[in-house]
Amino acid sequence: MTTETAAPPVTSAAALGTAAAETGLIDDPTAHRVLTGDRPTGPLHLGHYFGTLRNRVRLQDQGVEMFVVVADYQVITDRDLADRLAEHTENLVLDYLAAGLDPERSTIFAHSAVPALNQLLLPFLSLVSVAELNRNPTVKDEIAHSRQSAVSGLMFTYPVHQAADILFCKADLVPVGQDQLPHLEVARTVARRFNERYPHADGSAVFPRPQALLSDAPMLLGTDGGKMSKSRGNAVALGATEDETARIIRGARTDADRRIGYDPVDRPEVSSLVLLAALCQDRAPEAVAEEIGDGGAAALKRVATESVNEYLRPLRARRAELAADRGHLRQVLRDGAERASAVADATLREVREVMGAVI
């Protein structure tokens, strides 16, 4: 991002449980439930993959119960129209499956197909003040980069809608990047306040307070030096061709120092490309930088391009194969919606009961 809001410190409340959660996952992965997902506004890119998607596949393979939401209703938070929504939704599922998410082990569904989930938004909004919504740093940054001339109320309620995503299935773990921690803090606040205001008759809580599972990968920058983003045209899509990948990386911002080093603070753009190559090679970024040495930006971009294309080659092959059967992608969404709806309906009944609503 060009005017980037600093990410919250790792010591935020949502992030403090990461180490303990990882230990719990090792001890008993089946005791945990994870909610994660994306808005269908365009293809997933390398920032998504190394930031959260790779971690989702790891959790699934460990035996953690996974809910993956295609947040189609949230597309219109920062744009006037839900352009090509069905196409983007299917392509998002395509990226998920190509990356290794298995619909037999992970529930993949769309917001719009689970009405009970969205009904939780109203009682949850009553638990959060306007001032709290207004000072969310992630919302502020999204507003700064909004495509709309005037920001709708949906932008301010976006974090609470994400809280409904997380809490409808009572997820206790949420894989996020540091830039999303403010949203997770909102979900934790909603859970705490709901439990205090509407406990069960025996005093027990309705919702867990979800913890963050932070990726061990630092945030990758886009080719313009800002945050890598689908909407900002500065990212390598997972489904990009090798030639497209080369063109995008060739246009990445670097600096005038010919000696390549890994220094994220003083040389962020160069270091991001070094990190990208290192992640794809499963090596330390310092070692990759040392190997490139005095090769300059041209050598760095060549190494990054070759590393990305080699790493993504199997994923892209799976993606091409899956893309030939669009009906399968739609069936994945239908099956996921059926499973998610059963969970959401049960949660909504429980919420109405503790609130004293007529059933």
Coordinates of C-alpha atoms in Angstrom, one line a residue:
M1 CA 0.0 0.0 0.0
T2 CA 1.2 3.5 -0.7
T3 CA 0.0 4.9 2.6
E4 CA 0.3 1.7 4.7
T5 CA -1.0 1.5 8.2
A6 CA 1.5 -0.2 10.4
A7 CA 0.6 -3.7 11.4
P8 CA -0.4 -4.2 15.0
P9 CA 2.3 -5.7 17.2
V10 CA 2.5 -9.4 17.6
T11 CA 1.7 -8.9 21.3
S12 CA -1.9 -8.1 20.6
A13 CA -4.4 -10.2 22.5
A14 CA -5.5 -12.1 19.4
A15 CA -1.9 -13.1 18.7
L16 CA -0.8 -14.1 22.2
G17 CA -2.2 -17.5 21.9
T18 CA -0.4 -18.5 18.8
A19 CA 2.4 -20.5 20.4
A20 CA 0.0 -22.2 22.8
A21 CA -2.4 -23.0 19.9
E22 CA 0.4 -24.5 17.9
T23 CA 1.3 -26.7 20.8
G24 CA -2.4 -27.7 21.2
L25 CA -2.5 -28.5 17.5
I26 CA 0.4 -30.9 17.8
D27 CA -1.1 -32.6 20.9
D28 CA -4.7 -32.9 19.6
P29 CA -5.5 -31.3 16.2
T30 CA -9.0 -32.8 16.1
A31 CA -10.0 -30.8 19.2
H32 CA -9.8 -27.5 17.2
R33 CA -11.9 -25.8 14.6
V34 CA -10.6 -23.2 12.2
L35 CA -12.4 -20.6 10.1
T36 CA -10.6 -18.8 7.3
G37 CA -11.5 -17.5 3.8
D38 CA -11.3 -14.7 1.2
R39 CA -13.4 -12.3 -0.7
P40 CA -14.0 -13.4 -4.4
T41 CA -12.6 -10.2 -5.9
G42 CA -10.0 -11.7 -8.1
P43 CA -7.4 -14.5 -8.2
L44 CA -5.4 -15.5 -5.2
H45 CA -1.7 -14.5 -5.3
L46 CA 1.6 -15.4 -3.7
G47 CA 0.9 -13.2 -0.7
H48 CA -2.2 -15.2 0.0
Y49 CA -0.4 -18.5 -0.5
F50 CA 2.6 -17.8 1.8
G51 CA 0.6 -15.7 4.2
T52 CA -2.3 -18.1 4.9
L53 CA -3.2 -20.6 2.2
R54 CA -0.2 -22.9 2.7
N55 CA -1.0 -22.8 6.4
R56 CA -4.6 -23.8 5.8
V57 CA -3.5 -26.9 3.9
R58 CA -1.1 -27.8 6.7
L59 CA -3.9 -27.5 9.3
Q60 CA -6.2 -29.6 7.2
D61 CA -3.6 -32.3 6.7
Q62 CA -3.0 -32.4 10.5
G63 CA -6.7 -33.3 11.0
V64 CA -8.0 -29.9 12.1
E65 CA -11.7 -29.2 11.3
M66 CA -11.7 -26.5 8.6
F67 CA -14.3 -24.0 7.5
V68 CA -13.4 -21.9 4.5
V69 CA -15.7 -19.1 3.6
V70 CA -15.9 -17.5 0.2
A71 CA -17.0 -14.1 1.4
D72 CA -19.2 -13.0 -1.5
Y73 CA -21.4 -10.7 0.5
Q74 CA -18.4 -8.8 1.6
V75 CA -17.4 -7.9 -2.0
I76 CA -19.6 -4.8 -2.0
T77 CA -18.0 -3.3 1.1
D78 CA -15.6 -1.3 -1.0
R79 CA -17.1 -1.3 -4.5
D80 CA -20.4 -0.3 -6.1
L81 CA -21.0 -3.6 -7.9
A82 CA -20.2 -7.3 -7.3
D83 CA -18.6 -7.5 -10.7
R84 CA -18.3 -11.1 -12.2
L85 CA -19.1 -12.5 -8.8
A86 CA -20.0 -16.0 -9.8
E87 CA -16.9 -16.3 -12.0
H88 CA -14.6 -15.0 -9.2
T89 CA -16.2 -17.3 -6.7
E90 CA -15.6 -20.4 -8.8
N91 CA -12.0 -19.3 -9.5
L92 CA -11.4 -18.8 -5.8
V93 CA -12.5 -22.4 -5.2
L94 CA -10.3 -23.4 -8.1
D95 CA -7.3 -21.8 -6.3
Y96 CA -8.2 -23.5 -3.1
L97 CA -8.4 -27.0 -4.6
A98 CA -5.2 -26.5 -6.6
A99 CA -3.3 -25.4 -3.5
G100 CA -4.4 -28.6 -1.7
L101 CA -7.6 -27.9 0.2
D102 CA -9.8 -31.0 0.1
P103 CA -13.6 -30.5 0.1
E104 CA -13.9 -33.9 1.8
R105 CA -11.9 -32.6 4.8
S106 CA -12.6 -28.9 4.6
T107 CA -16.0 -27.2 4.4
I108 CA -15.8 -24.7 1.5
F109 CA -18.9 -22.5 1.2
A110 CA -20.2 -19.0 0.2
H111 CA -21.7 -16.4 2.5
S112 CA -24.8 -15.9 0.5
A113 CA -25.7 -19.6 0.7
V114 CA -25.8 -19.6 4.5
P115 CA -28.6 -17.2 5.7
A116 CA -28.3 -18.1 9.4
L117 CA -24.7 -16.9 9.4
N118 CA -25.7 -13.5 8.2
Q119 CA -28.5 -13.2 10.7
L120 CA -25.9 -13.2 13.5
L121 CA -24.7 -9.8 12.3
L122 CA -27.5 -7.9 13.9
P123 CA -27.1 -9.1 17.5
F124 CA -23.3 -8.8 17.1
L125 CA -23.5 -5.2 15.9
S126 CA -25.3 -4.3 19.2
L127 CA -22.2 -5.3 21.1
V128 CA -19.8 -2.9 19.3
S129 CA -19.8 0.9 19.5
V130 CA -19.5 3.2 16.5
A131 CA -16.3 4.6 17.9
E132 CA -14.7 1.2 18.0
L133 CA -15.7 0.5 14.4
N134 CA -14.4 3.9 13.3
R135 CA -10.9 3.5 14.7
N136 CA -10.2 0.0 13.3
P137 CA -6.8 0.5 11.5
T138 CA -7.5 -2.2 8.9
V139 CA -10.8 -0.5 8.0
K140 CA -9.1 2.9 7.8
D141 CA -6.6 1.5 5.3
E142 CA -9.3 -0.2 3.2
I143 CA -11.2 3.1 3.1
A144 CA -8.1 4.9 1.9
H145 CA -7.9 2.5 -1.0
S146 CA -11.6 2.1 -1.7
R147 CA -12.8 2.3 -5.3
Q148 CA -15.9 4.2 -4.1
S149 CA -16.3 8.0 -4.0
A150 CA -18.3 7.6 -0.8
V151 CA -17.8 4.7 1.7
S152 CA -20.9 2.7 2.6
G153 CA -21.9 1.6 6.1
L154 CA -20.9 -1.9 5.1
M155 CA -17.2 -0.9 5.3
F156 CA -17.6 -0.1 9.0
T157 CA -19.6 -3.3 9.8
Y158 CA -17.1 -5.4 7.8
P159 CA -15.2 -6.5 11.0
V160 CA -18.4 -7.5 12.7
H161 CA -19.5 -9.5 9.7
Q162 CA -16.1 -11.3 9.9
A163 CA -16.9 -11.9 13.6
A164 CA -20.1 -13.7 12.5
D165 CA -18.0 -15.7 10.0
I166 CA -15.7 -16.9 12.8
L167 CA -18.3 -17.4 15.6
F168 CA -21.1 -19.1 13.7
C169 CA -19.0 -22.3 13.6
K170 CA -17.4 -21.5 17.0
A171 CA -13.9 -21.5 15.5
D172 CA -11.2 -21.3 18.1
L173 CA -8.4 -20.7 15.7
V174 CA -8.1 -18.3 12.8
P175 CA -5.0 -18.2 10.4
V176 CA -4.3 -14.6 9.6
G177 CA -1.6 -12.2 8.6
Q178 CA -0.7 -9.4 11.1
D179 CA -2.7 -6.8 9.1
Q180 CA -5.9 -8.7 9.9
L181 CA -5.3 -8.9 13.7
P182 CA -7.6 -5.8 14.3
H183 CA -10.5 -7.7 12.7
L184 CA -9.8 -10.7 14.9
E185 CA -9.8 -8.5 18.0
V186 CA -13.3 -7.4 17.0
A187 CA -14.4 -11.1 16.9
R188 CA -12.8 -11.7 20.3
T189 CA -14.6 -8.6 21.7
V190 CA -18.0 -9.7 20.3
A191 CA -17.5 -13.2 21.8
R192 CA -16.6 -11.9 25.2
R193 CA -19.4 -9.3 25.4
F194 CA -22.0 -11.8 24.1
N195 CA -20.9 -14.3 26.7
E196 CA -21.1 -11.7 29.5
R197 CA -24.5 -10.4 28.4
Y198 CA -26.2 -13.7 27.3
P199 CA -24.7 -16.7 29.2
H200 CA -26.3 -20.1 29.3
A201 CA -28.6 -20.8 32.2
D202 CA -25.7 -22.6 33.9
G203 CA -23.4 -19.7 33.4
S204 CA -21.4 -21.3 30.6
A205 CA -20.2 -19.3 27.5
V206 CA -21.9 -19.6 24.1
F207 CA -18.8 -18.7 22.1
P208 CA -15.0 -19.4 22.4
R209 CA -12.7 -16.4 22.1
P210 CA -10.7 -17.2 18.9
Q211 CA -6.9 -17.1 18.8
A212 CA -4.8 -16.0 15.8
L213 CA -2.5 -18.5 14.1
L214 CA 0.1 -16.1 12.6
S215 CA 2.0 -17.2 9.6
D216 CA 5.7 -17.5 10.1
A217 CA 6.2 -15.7 6.8
P218 CA 6.6 -11.9 6.9
M219 CA 4.3 -9.9 4.7
L220 CA 5.3 -9.9 1.1
L221 CA 5.3 -6.6 -0.7
G222 CA 3.6 -6.0 -4.0
T223 CA 5.7 -5.1 -7.1
D224 CA 5.0 -1.4 -6.4
G225 CA 6.4 -1.6 -2.9
G226 CA 3.0 -1.6 -1.2
K227 CA 0.9 -4.3 0.3
M228 CA 0.4 -7.2 -2.2
S229 CA -3.3 -7.0 -3.2
K230 CA -5.7 -8.5 -5.7
S231 CA -7.2 -5.1 -6.3
R232 CA -4.0 -3.1 -6.8
G233 CA -2.6 -5.0 -9.7
N234 CA 0.8 -5.6 -8.0
A235 CA 0.8 -9.3 -7.4
V236 CA 1.6 -12.6 -9.1
A237 CA -1.6 -14.7 -9.3
L238 CA -1.3 -18.4 -8.5
G239 CA -2.8 -19.2 -11.9
A240 CA -0.6 -16.8 -13.8
T241 CA 1.5 -18.2 -16.7
E242 CA 5.2 -18.4 -16.5
D243 CA 5.6 -15.5 -19.0
E244 CA 3.1 -13.4 -17.0
T245 CA 5.1 -14.1 -13.8
A246 CA 8.3 -13.0 -15.5
R247 CA 6.7 -9.8 -16.7
I248 CA 5.2 -8.9 -13.4
I249 CA 8.4 -9.6 -11.4
R250 CA 10.5 -7.8 -14.1
G251 CA 8.5 -4.6 -13.3
A252 CA 9.0 -4.9 -9.5
R253 CA 10.4 -1.9 -7.7
T254 CA 14.0 -2.3 -6.3
D255 CA 16.8 0.2 -5.5
A256 CA 20.1 1.4 -6.9
D257 CA 22.4 -0.6 -4.7
R258 CA 23.9 -3.4 -6.9
R259 CA 24.9 -5.5 -3.9
I260 CA 21.9 -7.7 -3.0
G261 CA 21.2 -8.0 0.7
Y262 CA 18.3 -9.0 3.0
D263 CA 17.4 -5.9 5.0
P264 CA 13.6 -5.6 5.3
V265 CA 13.8 -2.3 7.2
D266 CA 16.1 -0.3 5.0
R267 CA 15.7 -2.2 1.7
P268 CA 12.1 -3.4 1.8
E269 CA 11.5 -3.9 -1.9
V270 CA 14.7 -5.8 -2.6
S271 CA 14.2 -7.8 0.6
S272 CA 10.7 -8.8 -0.4
L273 CA 12.0 -10.3 -3.7
V274 CA 14.7 -12.1 -1.8
L275 CA 12.2 -13.4 0.6
L276 CA 9.9 -14.6 -2.2
A277 CA 12.7 -16.5 -3.8
A278 CA 13.7 -18.0 -0.4
L279 CA 10.2 -19.1 0.4
C280 CA 10.0 -20.9 -3.0
Q281 CA 13.4 -22.5 -2.5
D282 CA 12.8 -23.3 1.2
R283 CA 16.0 -21.6 2.2
A284 CA 17.0 -18.7 4.4
P285 CA 16.7 -15.3 2.7
E286 CA 20.2 -14.3 3.8
A287 CA 21.6 -17.3 2.0
V288 CA 19.7 -16.4 -1.2
A289 CA 20.9 -12.8 -1.0
E290 CA 24.5 -13.9 -0.5
E291 CA 24.3 -16.2 -3.5
I292 CA 23.1 -13.4 -5.7
G293 CA 25.7 -11.0 -4.3
D294 CA 26.7 -8.3 -6.8
G295 CA 24.4 -9.5 -9.5
G296 CA 22.1 -6.5 -9.0
A297 CA 18.4 -6.2 -9.5
A298 CA 18.4 -8.0 -12.8
A299 CA 19.9 -11.2 -11.3
L300 CA 17.6 -10.9 -8.3
K301 CA 14.5 -10.7 -10.5
R302 CA 15.7 -13.6 -12.6
V303 CA 16.2 -15.8 -9.5
A304 CA 12.8 -14.8 -8.1
T305 CA 11.1 -15.5 -11.4
E306 CA 12.7 -18.9 -11.8
S307 CA 12.0 -19.8 -8.1
V308 CA 8.3 -18.8 -8.4
N309 CA 7.7 -20.6 -11.6
E310 CA 9.4 -23.8 -10.4
Y311 CA 7.5 -23.8 -7.1
L312 CA 4.1 -23.1 -8.7
R313 CA 4.5 -25.5 -11.6
P314 CA 2.7 -28.5 -9.9
L315 CA 0.0 -26.2 -8.5
R316 CA -0.7 -24.7 -11.9
A317 CA -0.9 -28.1 -13.5
R318 CA -3.5 -29.2 -11.0
R319 CA -5.4 -25.9 -11.5
A320 CA -5.6 -26.4 -15.3
E321 CA -6.9 -29.9 -14.8
L322 CA -9.6 -28.8 -12.3
A323 CA -10.6 -25.8 -14.4
A324 CA -11.9 -28.2 -17.1
D325 CA -14.8 -29.2 -14.8
R326 CA -16.6 -26.1 -13.6
G327 CA -19.5 -28.2 -12.5
H328 CA -17.3 -29.8 -9.9
L329 CA -16.4 -26.4 -8.5
R330 CA -20.1 -25.6 -8.1
Q331 CA -20.8 -28.9 -6.5
V332 CA -18.1 -28.3 -3.9
L333 CA -19.8 -25.0 -3.0
R334 CA -23.3 -26.7 -2.7
D335 CA -22.0 -29.5 -0.5
G336 CA -20.1 -27.0 1.7
A337 CA -23.1 -24.8 2.0
E338 CA -25.2 -27.7 3.2
R339 CA -22.7 -28.6 5.9
A340 CA -22.1 -24.9 7.0
S341 CA -25.9 -24.2 7.1
A342 CA -26.5 -27.1 9.5
V343 CA -23.9 -25.6 11.9
A344 CA -25.1 -22.0 11.4
D345 CA -28.7 -23.0 12.0
A346 CA -27.8 -24.7 15.3
T347 CA -25.7 -21.6 16.4
L348 CA -28.5 -19.2 15.6
R349 CA -31.0 -21.3 17.5
E350 CA -28.7 -21.2 20.5
V351 CA -28.2 -17.5 20.2
R352 CA -32.0 -16.8 20.0
E353 CA -32.5 -19.1 23.0
V354 CA -30.0 -17.3 25.3
M355 CA -31.3 -13.9 24.2
G356 CA -34.8 -14.9 25.1
A357 CA -36.1 -14.7 21.6
V358 CA -39.3 -16.6 20.5
I359 CA -38.3 -19.9 18.9

